PDB file of N, CA and C in Angstrom:
ATOM      1  N   MET A   1       0.836  -1.185   0.000  1.00 94.00           N
ATOM      2  CA  MET A   1       0.000   0.000   0.000  1.00 94.00           C
ATOM      3  C   MET A   1       0.880   1.247   0.000  1.00 94.00           C
ATOM      4  N   LYS A   2       0.469   2.206  -0.811  1.00 98.00           N
ATOM      5  CA  LYS A   2       1.128   3.506  -0.847  1.00 98.00           C
ATOM      6  C   LYS A   2       0.106   4.582  -0.531  1.00 98.00           C
ATOM      7  N   ILE A   3       0.587   5.668   0.018  1.00 98.00           N
ATOM      8  CA  ILE A   3      -0.217   6.876   0.154  1.00 98.00           C
ATOM      9  C   ILE A   3       0.177   7.754  -1.023  1.00 98.00           C
ATOM     10  N   ILE A   4      -0.815   8.098  -1.860  1.00 98.00           N
ATOM     11  CA  ILE A   4      -0.552   8.813  -3.105  1.00 98.00           C
ATOM     12  C   ILE A   4      -1.401  10.078  -3.157  1.00 98.00           C
ATOM     13  N   THR A   5      -0.748  11.220  -3.391  1.00 98.00           N
ATOM     14  CA  THR A   5      -1.460  12.480  -3.589  1.00 98.00           C
ATOM     15  C   THR A   5      -1.622  12.716  -5.082  1.00 98.00           C
ATOM     16  N   VAL A   6      -2.841  13.046  -5.473  1.00 97.00           N
ATOM     17  CA  VAL A   6      -3.152  13.314  -6.870  1.00 97.00           C
ATOM     18  C   VAL A   6      -2.904  14.791  -7.164  1.00 97.00           C
ATOM     19  N   CYS A   7      -2.163  15.059  -8.227  1.00 96.00           N
ATOM     20  CA  CYS A   7      -1.850  16.425  -8.656  1.00 96.00           C
ATOM     21  C   CYS A   7      -2.275  16.586 -10.108  1.00 96.00           C
ATOM     22  N   GLY A   8      -2.746  17.758 -10.448  1.00 94.00           N
ATOM     23  CA  GLY A   8      -3.126  18.030 -11.828  1.00 94.00           C
ATOM     24  C   GLY A   8      -4.254  19.032 -11.906  1.00 94.00           C
ATOM     25  N   SER A   9      -4.516  19.478 -13.095  1.00 91.00           N
ATOM     26  CA  SER A   9      -5.543  20.476 -13.337  1.00 91.00           C
ATOM     27  C   SER A   9      -6.934  19.917 -13.058  1.00 91.00           C
ATOM     28  N   MET A  10      -7.753  20.710 -12.389  1.00 88.00           N
ATOM     29  CA  MET A  10      -9.127  20.304 -12.117  1.00 88.00           C
ATOM     30  C   MET A  10      -9.973  20.225 -13.391  1.00 88.00           C
ATOM     31  N   LYS A  11      -9.437  20.708 -14.511  1.00 88.00           N
ATOM     32  CA  LYS A  11     -10.186  20.526 -15.758  1.00 88.00           C
ATOM     33  C   LYS A  11     -10.204  19.054 -16.156  1.00 88.00           C
ATOM     34  N   PHE A  12      -9.381  18.254 -15.501  1.00 93.00           N
ATOM     35  CA  PHE A  12      -9.341  16.814 -15.739  1.00 93.00           C
ATOM     36  C   PHE A  12     -10.011  16.041 -14.606  1.00 93.00           C
ATOM     37  N   ILE A  13     -11.038  16.646 -13.986  1.00 92.00           N
ATOM     38  CA  ILE A  13     -11.668  16.023 -12.816  1.00 92.00           C
ATOM     39  C   ILE A  13     -12.196  14.626 -13.118  1.00 92.00           C
ATOM     40  N   GLU A  14     -12.730  14.389 -14.309  1.00 93.00           N
ATOM     41  CA  GLU A  14     -13.241  13.052 -14.634  1.00 93.00           C
ATOM     42  C   GLU A  14     -12.123  12.013 -14.597  1.00 93.00           C
ATOM     43  N   GLN A  15     -10.977  12.349 -15.191  1.00 95.00           N
ATOM     44  CA  GLN A  15      -9.840  11.425 -15.182  1.00 95.00           C
ATOM     45  C   GLN A  15      -9.281  11.268 -13.765  1.00 95.00           C
ATOM     46  N   ILE A  16      -9.268  12.354 -13.004  1.00 95.00           N
ATOM     47  CA  ILE A  16      -8.782  12.291 -11.624  1.00 95.00           C
ATOM     48  C   ILE A  16      -9.639  11.326 -10.814  1.00 95.00           C
ATOM     49  N   LEU A  17     -10.953  11.457 -10.922  1.00 94.00           N
ATOM     50  CA  LEU A  17     -11.847  10.577 -10.170  1.00 94.00           C
ATOM     51  C   LEU A  17     -11.710   9.126 -10.621  1.00 94.00           C
ATOM     52  N   GLU A  18     -11.575   8.906 -11.912  1.00 95.00           N
ATOM     53  CA  GLU A  18     -11.455   7.551 -12.448  1.00 95.00           C
ATOM     54  C   GLU A  18     -10.173   6.865 -11.971  1.00 95.00           C
ATOM     55  N   ILE A  19      -9.037   7.521 -12.127  1.00 96.00           N
ATOM     56  CA  ILE A  19      -7.762   6.898 -11.746  1.00 96.00           C
ATOM     57  C   ILE A  19      -7.639   6.775 -10.227  1.00 96.00           C
ATOM     58  N   THR A  20      -8.222   7.715  -9.499  1.00 96.00           N
ATOM     59  CA  THR A  20      -8.201   7.643  -8.033  1.00 96.00           C
ATOM     60  C   THR A  20      -8.957   6.402  -7.564  1.00 96.00           C
ATOM     61  N   GLU A  21     -10.110   6.167  -8.161  1.00 96.00           N
ATOM     62  CA  GLU A  21     -10.887   4.980  -7.797  1.00 96.00           C
ATOM     63  C   GLU A  21     -10.104   3.705  -8.119  1.00 96.00           C
ATOM     64  N   GLN A  22      -9.526   3.637  -9.305  1.00 96.00           N
ATOM     65  CA  GLN A  22      -8.773   2.444  -9.706  1.00 96.00           C
ATOM     66  C   GLN A  22      -7.632   2.155  -8.745  1.00 96.00           C
ATOM     67  N   LEU A  23      -6.874   3.187  -8.397  1.00 97.00           N
ATOM     68  CA  LEU A  23      -5.716   2.975  -7.523  1.00 97.00           C
ATOM     69  C   LEU A  23      -6.134   2.676  -6.083  1.00 97.00           C
ATOM     70  N   GLU A  24      -7.241   3.263  -5.644  1.00 97.00           N
ATOM     71  CA  GLU A  24      -7.712   2.948  -4.292  1.00 97.00           C
ATOM     72  C   GLU A  24      -8.211   1.510  -4.220  1.00 97.00           C
ATOM     73  N   LEU A  25      -8.871   1.036  -5.266  1.00 98.00           N
ATOM     74  CA  LEU A  25      -9.343  -0.348  -5.296  1.00 98.00           C
ATOM     75  C   LEU A  25      -8.193  -1.352  -5.371  1.00 98.00           C
ATOM     76  N   LYS A  26      -6.985  -0.874  -5.715  1.00 97.00           N
ATOM     77  CA  LYS A  26      -5.794  -1.725  -5.694  1.00 97.00           C
ATOM     78  C   LYS A  26      -5.090  -1.665  -4.341  1.00 97.00           C
ATOM     79  N   GLY A  27      -5.700  -0.955  -3.355  1.00 98.00           N
ATOM     80  CA  GLY A  27      -5.162  -0.942  -2.004  1.00 98.00           C
ATOM     81  C   GLY A  27      -4.336   0.270  -1.638  1.00 98.00           C
ATOM     82  N   ASN A  28      -4.374   1.312  -2.447  1.00 98.00           N
ATOM     83  CA  ASN A  28      -3.638   2.534  -2.137  1.00 98.00           C
ATOM     84  C   ASN A  28      -4.544   3.520  -1.416  1.00 98.00           C
ATOM     85  N   CYS A  29      -3.945   4.338  -0.579  1.00 98.00           N
ATOM     86  CA  CYS A  29      -4.657   5.424   0.092  1.00 98.00           C
ATOM     87  C   CYS A  29      -4.461   6.675  -0.752  1.00 98.00           C
ATOM     88  N   MET A  30      -5.553   7.180  -1.318  1.00 98.00           N
ATOM     89  CA  MET A  30      -5.472   8.294  -2.259  1.00 98.00           C
ATOM     90  C   MET A  30      -5.870   9.610  -1.592  1.00 98.00           C
ATOM     91  N   LEU A  31      -5.018  10.615  -1.740  1.00 97.00           N
ATOM     92  CA  LEU A  31      -5.293  11.954  -1.228  1.00 97.00           C
ATOM     93  C   LEU A  31      -5.546  12.856  -2.421  1.00 97.00           C
ATOM     94  N   VAL A  32      -6.707  13.480  -2.446  1.00 94.00           N
ATOM     95  CA  VAL A  32      -7.150  14.232  -3.610  1.00 94.00           C
ATOM     96  C   VAL A  32      -7.505  15.654  -3.186  1.00 94.00           C
ATOM     97  N   PRO A  33      -7.133  16.649  -4.009  1.00 89.00           N
ATOM     98  CA  PRO A  33      -7.540  18.025  -3.697  1.00 89.00           C
ATOM     99  C   PRO A  33      -9.063  18.136  -3.668  1.00 89.00           C
ATOM    100  N   ILE A  34      -9.555  19.106  -2.919  1.00 84.00           N
ATOM    101  CA  ILE A  34     -11.005  19.305  -2.900  1.00 84.00           C
ATOM    102  C   ILE A  34     -11.466  19.743  -4.275  1.00 84.00           C
ATOM    103  N   TYR A  35     -12.689  19.374  -4.591  1.00 80.00           N
ATOM    104  CA  TYR A  35     -13.280  19.816  -5.850  1.00 80.00           C
ATOM    105  C   TYR A  35     -14.717  20.228  -5.557  1.00 80.00           C
ATOM    106  N   ASN A  36     -15.023  21.463  -5.849  1.00 82.00           N
ATOM    107  CA  ASN A  36     -16.360  21.995  -5.691  1.00 82.00           C
ATOM    108  C   ASN A  36     -16.840  22.400  -7.077  1.00 82.00           C
ATOM    109  N   PRO A  37     -17.847  21.708  -7.620  1.00 80.00           N
ATOM    110  CA  PRO A  37     -18.288  22.040  -8.979  1.00 80.00           C
ATOM    111  C   PRO A  37     -18.766  23.484  -9.131  1.00 80.00           C
ATOM    112  N   ASN A  38     -19.113  24.132  -8.022  1.00 81.00           N
ATOM    113  CA  ASN A  38     -19.510  25.536  -8.069  1.00 81.00           C
ATOM    114  C   ASN A  38     -18.301  26.470  -8.102  1.00 81.00           C
ATOM    115  N   LYS A  39     -17.115  25.918  -7.827  1.00 80.00           N
ATOM    116  CA  LYS A  39     -15.861  26.681  -7.850  1.00 80.00           C
ATOM    117  C   LYS A  39     -14.791  25.828  -8.525  1.00 80.00           C
ATOM    118  N   PRO A  40     -14.912  25.598  -9.829  1.00 76.00           N
ATOM    119  CA  PRO A  40     -13.995  24.669 -10.499  1.00 76.00           C
ATOM    120  C   PRO A  40     -12.587  25.217 -10.735  1.00 76.00           C
ATOM    121  N   ASN A  41     -12.375  26.512 -10.582  1.00 76.00           N
ATOM    122  CA  ASN A  41     -11.061  27.117 -10.825  1.00 76.00           C
ATOM    123  C   ASN A  41     -10.548  27.794  -9.567  1.00 76.00           C
ATOM    124  N   LYS A  42      -9.237  27.813  -9.423  1.00 77.00           N
ATOM    125  CA  LYS A  42      -8.644  28.471  -8.261  1.00 77.00           C
ATOM    126  C   LYS A  42      -9.042  29.951  -8.201  1.00 77.00           C
ATOM    127  N   ALA A  43      -9.282  30.541  -9.366  1.00 83.00           N
ATOM    128  CA  ALA A  43      -9.679  31.953  -9.422  1.00 83.00           C
ATOM    129  C   ALA A  43     -11.049  32.185  -8.777  1.00 83.00           C
ATOM    130  N   ASP A  44     -11.811  31.117  -8.537  1.00 88.00           N
ATOM    131  CA  ASP A  44     -13.110  31.245  -7.894  1.00 88.00           C
ATOM    132  C   ASP A  44     -12.995  31.419  -6.384  1.00 88.00           C
ATOM    133  N   PHE A  45     -11.799  31.283  -5.851  1.00 89.00           N
ATOM    134  CA  PHE A  45     -11.550  31.442  -4.426  1.00 89.00           C
ATOM    135  C   PHE A  45     -10.871  32.785  -4.169  1.00 89.00           C
ATOM    136  N   THR A  46     -10.977  33.273  -2.942  1.00 92.00           N
ATOM    137  CA  THR A  46     -10.253  34.491  -2.588  1.00 92.00           C
ATOM    138  C   THR A  46      -8.764  34.184  -2.595  1.00 92.00           C
ATOM    139  N   LYS A  47      -7.952  35.209  -2.593  1.00 93.00           N
ATOM    140  CA  LYS A  47      -6.500  35.017  -2.571  1.00 93.00           C
ATOM    141  C   LYS A  47      -6.086  34.216  -1.340  1.00 93.00           C
ATOM    142  N   GLU A  48      -6.670  34.572  -0.189  1.00 95.00           N
ATOM    143  CA  GLU A  48      -6.341  33.871   1.055  1.00 95.00           C
ATOM    144  C   GLU A  48      -6.757  32.405   0.989  1.00 95.00           C
ATOM    145  N   GLU A  49      -7.939  32.147   0.429  1.00 92.00           N
ATOM    146  CA  GLU A  49      -8.394  30.763   0.294  1.00 92.00           C
ATOM    147  C   GLU A  49      -7.483  29.988  -0.659  1.00 92.00           C
ATOM    148  N   GLY A  50      -7.087  30.623  -1.745  1.00 88.00           N
ATOM    149  CA  GLY A  50      -6.183  29.975  -2.694  1.00 88.00           C
ATOM    150  C   GLY A  50      -4.852  29.612  -2.060  1.00 88.00           C
ATOM    151  N   LEU A  51      -4.325  30.522  -1.238  1.00 91.00           N
ATOM    152  CA  LEU A  51      -3.065  30.245  -0.535  1.00 91.00           C
ATOM    153  C   LEU A  51      -3.228  29.089   0.445  1.00 91.00           C
ATOM    154  N   MET A  52      -4.376  29.041   1.126  1.00 93.00           N
ATOM    155  CA  MET A  52      -4.624  27.944   2.069  1.00 93.00           C
ATOM    156  C   MET A  52      -4.761  26.619   1.323  1.00 93.00           C
ATOM    157  N   LEU A  53      -5.442  26.628   0.183  1.00 91.00           N
ATOM    158  CA  LEU A  53      -5.562  25.400  -0.605  1.00 91.00           C
ATOM    159  C   LEU A  53      -4.191  24.904  -1.065  1.00 91.00           C
ATOM    160  N   ASP A  54      -3.336  25.830  -1.494  1.00 91.00           N
ATOM    161  CA  ASP A  54      -1.970  25.455  -1.895  1.00 91.00           C
ATOM    162  C   ASP A  54      -1.197  24.872  -0.720  1.00 91.00           C
ATOM    163  N   LYS A  55      -1.318  25.510   0.432  1.00 95.00           N
ATOM    164  CA  LYS A  55      -0.611  25.033   1.630  1.00 95.00           C
ATOM    165  C   LYS A  55      -1.074  23.631   2.015  1.00 95.00           C
ATOM    166  N   MET A  56      -2.370  23.399   1.981  1.00 95.00           N
ATOM    167  CA  MET A  56      -2.897  22.087   2.357  1.00 95.00           C
ATOM    168  C   MET A  56      -2.511  21.019   1.338  1.00 95.00           C
ATOM    169  N   HIS A  57      -2.401  21.414   0.078  1.00 95.00           N
ATOM    170  CA  HIS A  57      -1.974  20.439  -0.937  1.00 95.00           C
ATOM    171  C   HIS A  57      -0.515  20.031  -0.688  1.00 95.00           C
ATOM    172  N   LYS A  58       0.311  20.993  -0.293  1.00 97.00           N
ATOM    173  CA  LYS A  58       1.700  20.656   0.053  1.00 97.00           C
ATOM    174  C   LYS A  58       1.736  19.714   1.253  1.00 97.00           C
ATOM    175  N   GLU A  59       0.826  19.899   2.194  1.00 97.00           N
ATOM    176  CA  GLU A  59       0.770  19.000   3.352  1.00 97.00           C
ATOM    177  C   GLU A  59       0.401  17.581   2.910  1.00 97.00           C
ATOM    178  N   ARG A  60      -0.517  17.466   1.946  1.00 98.00           N
ATOM    179  CA  ARG A  60      -0.857  16.141   1.411  1.00 98.00           C
ATOM    180  C   ARG A  60       0.379  15.502   0.780  1.00 98.00           C
ATOM    181  N   ILE A  61       1.136  16.292   0.023  1.00 98.00           N
ATOM    182  CA  ILE A  61       2.346  15.766  -0.619  1.00 98.00           C
ATOM    183  C   ILE A  61       3.341  15.301   0.437  1.00 98.00           C
ATOM    184  N   LYS A  62       3.505  16.067   1.514  1.00 98.00           N
ATOM    185  CA  LYS A  62       4.411  15.667   2.599  1.00 98.00           C
ATOM    186  C   LYS A  62       4.016  14.322   3.194  1.00 98.00           C
ATOM    187  N   LEU A  63       2.718  14.096   3.345  1.00 98.00           N
ATOM    188  CA  LEU A  63       2.217  12.864   3.951  1.00 98.00           C
ATOM    189  C   LEU A  63       2.356  11.647   3.033  1.00 98.00           C
ATOM    190  N   SER A  64       2.536  11.884   1.761  1.00 98.00           N
ATOM    191  CA  SER A  64       2.483  10.829   0.746  1.00 98.00           C
ATOM    192  C   SER A  64       3.809  10.112   0.542  1.00 98.00           C
ATOM    193  N   ASP A  65       3.673   8.903   0.016  1.00 98.00           N
ATOM    194  CA  ASP A  65       4.828   8.159  -0.475  1.00 98.00           C
ATOM    195  C   ASP A  65       5.142   8.577  -1.906  1.00 98.00           C
ATOM    196  N   ALA A  66       4.091   8.998  -2.626  1.00 98.00           N
ATOM    197  CA  ALA A  66       4.220   9.317  -4.050  1.00 98.00           C
ATOM    198  C   ALA A  66       3.175  10.357  -4.431  1.00 98.00           C
ATOM    199  N   ILE A  67       3.400  10.980  -5.591  1.00 98.00           N
ATOM    200  CA  ILE A  67       2.342  11.796  -6.187  1.00 98.00           C
ATOM    201  C   ILE A  67       1.990  11.184  -7.533  1.00 98.00           C
ATOM    202  N   LEU A  68       0.740  11.370  -7.914  1.00 98.00           N
ATOM    203  CA  LEU A  68       0.270  10.954  -9.230  1.00 98.00           C
ATOM    204  C   LEU A  68      -0.076  12.215  -9.998  1.00 98.00           C
ATOM    205  N   VAL A  69       0.643  12.465 -11.066  1.00 98.00           N
ATOM    206  CA  VAL A  69       0.415  13.635 -11.911  1.00 98.00           C
ATOM    207  C   VAL A  69      -0.571  13.236 -13.002  1.00 98.00           C
ATOM    208  N   VAL A  70      -1.751  13.852 -12.981  1.00 97.00           N
ATOM    209  CA  VAL A  70      -2.759  13.581 -14.008  1.00 97.00           C
ATOM    210  C   VAL A  70      -2.460  14.511 -15.173  1.00 97.00           C
ATOM    211  N   ASN A  71      -1.725  13.975 -16.133  1.00 97.00           N
ATOM    212  CA  ASN A  71      -1.208  14.742 -17.279  1.00 97.00           C
ATOM    213  C   ASN A  71      -1.887  14.304 -18.574  1.00 97.00           C
ATOM    214  N   VAL A  72      -3.179  14.534 -18.651  1.00 96.00           N
ATOM    215  CA  VAL A  72      -3.954  14.146 -19.839  1.00 96.00           C
ATOM    216  C   VAL A  72      -3.364  14.823 -21.071  1.00 96.00           C
ATOM    217  N   ASP A  73      -3.143  14.040 -22.111  1.00 94.00           N
ATOM    218  CA  ASP A  73      -2.535  14.529 -23.358  1.00 94.00           C
ATOM    219  C   ASP A  73      -1.191  15.224 -23.109  1.00 94.00           C
ATOM    220  N   GLY A  74      -0.498  14.839 -22.032  1.00 93.00           N
ATOM    221  CA  GLY A  74       0.806  15.406 -21.715  1.00 93.00           C
ATOM    222  C   GLY A  74       0.768  16.768 -21.040  1.00 93.00           C
ATOM    223  N   TYR A  75      -0.439  17.298 -20.766  1.00 95.00           N
ATOM    224  CA  TYR A  75      -0.553  18.643 -20.186  1.00 95.00           C
ATOM    225  C   TYR A  75      -0.144  18.644 -18.713  1.00 95.00           C
ATOM    226  N   ILE A  76       0.784  19.529 -18.393  1.00 96.00           N
ATOM    227  CA  ILE A  76       1.178  19.790 -17.010  1.00 96.00           C
ATOM    228  C   ILE A  76       1.264  21.304 -16.857  1.00 96.00           C
ATOM    229  N   GLY A  77       0.387  21.857 -16.047  1.00 93.00           N
ATOM    230  CA  GLY A  77       0.350  23.303 -15.847  1.00 93.00           C
ATOM    231  C   GLY A  77       1.410  23.790 -14.880  1.00 93.00           C
ATOM    232  N   ASN A  78       1.498  25.092 -14.729  1.00 93.00           N
ATOM    233  CA  ASN A  78       2.501  25.727 -13.876  1.00 93.00           C
ATOM    234  C   ASN A  78       2.389  25.264 -12.419  1.00 93.00           C
ATOM    235  N   SER A  79       1.186  25.250 -11.870  1.00 91.00           N
ATOM    236  CA  SER A  79       1.003  24.822 -10.473  1.00 91.00           C
ATOM    237  C   SER A  79       1.435  23.374 -10.285  1.00 91.00           C
ATOM    238  N   THR A  80       1.055  22.538 -11.235  1.00 94.00           N
ATOM    239  CA  THR A  80       1.421  21.125 -11.133  1.00 94.00           C
ATOM    240  C   THR A  80       2.933  20.943 -11.261  1.00 94.00           C
ATOM    241  N   ASN A  81       3.583  21.726 -12.127  1.00 96.00           N
ATOM    242  CA  ASN A  81       5.052  21.676 -12.217  1.00 96.00           C
ATOM    243  C   ASN A  81       5.683  22.010 -10.871  1.00 96.00           C
ATOM    244  N   LYS A  82       5.153  23.002 -10.192  1.00 95.00           N
ATOM    245  CA  LYS A  82       5.670  23.367  -8.863  1.00 95.00           C
ATOM    246  C   LYS A  82       5.462  22.231  -7.868  1.00 95.00           C
ATOM    247  N   GLU A  83       4.322  21.554  -7.957  1.00 96.00           N
ATOM    248  CA  GLU A  83       4.057  20.418  -7.076  1.00 96.00           C
ATOM    249  C   GLU A  83       5.024  19.273  -7.345  1.00 96.00           C
ATOM    250  N   ILE A  84       5.335  19.038  -8.614  1.00 98.00           N
ATOM    251  CA  ILE A  84       6.304  17.997  -8.977  1.00 98.00           C
ATOM    252  C   ILE A  84       7.666  18.329  -8.384  1.00 98.00           C
ATOM    253  N   GLU A  85       8.098  19.563  -8.536  1.00 98.00           N
ATOM    254  CA  GLU A  85       9.397  19.978  -7.994  1.00 98.00           C
ATOM    255  C   GLU A  85       9.422  19.857  -6.473  1.00 98.00           C
ATOM    256  N   TYR A  86       8.326  20.219  -5.831  1.00 98.00           N
ATOM    257  CA  TYR A  86       8.236  20.106  -4.377  1.00 98.00           C
ATOM    258  C   TYR A  86       8.336  18.637  -3.960  1.00 98.00           C
ATOM    259  N   ALA A  87       7.600  17.773  -4.643  1.00 98.00           N
ATOM    260  CA  ALA A  87       7.645  16.344  -4.323  1.00 98.00           C
ATOM    261  C   ALA A  87       9.055  15.784  -4.533  1.00 98.00           C
ATOM    262  N   LYS A  88       9.702  16.187  -5.623  1.00 98.00           N
ATOM    263  CA  LYS A  88      11.080  15.749  -5.871  1.00 98.00           C
ATOM    264  C   LYS A  88      12.002  16.199  -4.755  1.00 98.00           C
ATOM    265  N   SER A  89      11.812  17.435  -4.272  1.00 98.00           N
ATOM    266  CA  SER A  89      12.679  17.954  -3.203  1.00 98.00           C
ATOM    267  C   SER A  89      12.529  17.155  -1.914  1.00 98.00           C
ATOM    268  N   LEU A  90      11.388  16.486  -1.759  1.00 98.00           N
ATOM    269  CA  LEU A  90      11.132  15.654  -0.584  1.00 98.00           C
ATOM    270  C   LEU A  90      11.475  14.182  -0.831  1.00 98.00           C
ATOM    271  N   GLY A  91      11.947  13.877  -2.045  1.00 98.00           N
ATOM    272  CA  GLY A  91      12.301  12.506  -2.373  1.00 98.00           C
ATOM    273  C   GLY A  91      11.117  11.597  -2.628  1.00 98.00           C
ATOM    274  N   LYS A  92       9.982  12.165  -3.025  1.00 98.00           N
ATOM    275  CA  LYS A  92       8.781  11.376  -3.277  1.00 98.00           C
ATOM    276  C   LYS A  92       8.830  10.731  -4.659  1.00 98.00           C
ATOM    277  N   GLU A  93       8.200   9.587  -4.787  1.00 98.00           N
ATOM    278  CA  GLU A  93       8.051   8.943  -6.082  1.00 98.00           C
ATOM    279  C   GLU A  93       7.087   9.777  -6.925  1.00 98.00           C
ATOM    280  N   ILE A  94       7.370   9.918  -8.215  1.00 98.00           N
ATOM    281  CA  ILE A  94       6.515  10.656  -9.133  1.00 98.00           C
ATOM    282  C   ILE A  94       5.925   9.663 -10.123  1.00 98.00           C
ATOM    283  N   MET A  95       4.594   9.584 -10.173  1.00 97.00           N
ATOM    284  CA  MET A  95       3.895   8.695 -11.104  1.00 97.00           C
ATOM    285  C   MET A  95       3.110   9.580 -12.073  1.00 97.00           C
ATOM    286  N   TYR A  96       2.931   9.110 -13.298  1.00 97.00           N
ATOM    287  CA  TYR A  96       2.212   9.885 -14.302  1.00 97.00           C
ATOM    288  C   TYR A  96       1.010   9.090 -14.829  1.00 97.00           C
ATOM    289  N   TYR A  97      -0.108   9.776 -14.908  1.00 96.00           N
ATOM    290  CA  TYR A  97      -1.351   9.210 -15.419  1.00 96.00           C
ATOM    291  C   TYR A  97      -1.161   8.555 -16.781  1.00 96.00           C
ATOM    292  N   THR A  98      -0.468   9.244 -17.691  1.00 93.00           N
ATOM    293  CA  THR A  98      -0.298   8.715 -19.047  1.00 93.00           C
ATOM    294  C   THR A  98       0.467   7.395 -19.047  1.00 93.00           C
ATOM    295  N   ASP A  99       1.337   7.175 -18.057  1.00 93.00           N
ATOM    296  CA  ASP A  99       2.058   5.894 -17.955  1.00 93.00           C
ATOM    297  C   ASP A  99       1.146   4.780 -17.451  1.00 93.00           C
ATOM    298  N   LEU A 100       0.173   5.139 -16.623  1.00 91.00           N
ATOM    299  CA  LEU A 100      -0.699   4.133 -16.020  1.00 91.00           C
ATOM    300  C   LEU A 100      -1.836   3.681 -16.924  1.00 91.00           C
ATOM    301  N   ILE A 101      -2.265   4.551 -17.833  1.00 87.00           N
ATOM    302  CA  ILE A 101      -3.409   4.193 -18.676  1.00 87.00           C
ATOM    303  C   ILE A 101      -3.003   3.484 -19.957  1.00 87.00           C
ATOM    304  N   ASN A 102      -1.725   3.455 -20.269  1.00 69.00           N
ATOM    305  CA  ASN A 102      -1.260   2.803 -21.506  1.00 69.00           C
ATOM    306  C   ASN A 102      -0.897   1.364 -21.267  1.00 69.00           C
TER     307      ASN A 102
END
């Protein structure tokens, strides 16, 4: 069992939910960012809320053995790149969605 934090753009929420379910059913503990369909973009939150969401996501990464980057069609945004670098700095395993679905 691994503890895995999911990273990636919320525009890929369907893929995030699908791969999270698959990996959890294989015995992994999945940590996923909050998703509110009424606030699908970080811009829908106040600056303070956005900073808190970023801070809590880093805490999820700290708790994890690995991160899963949901990189549909190879897309990795700026925030996700920062999360990858942060995970690397902590020595976390980096997994990619495109590697798992092929």
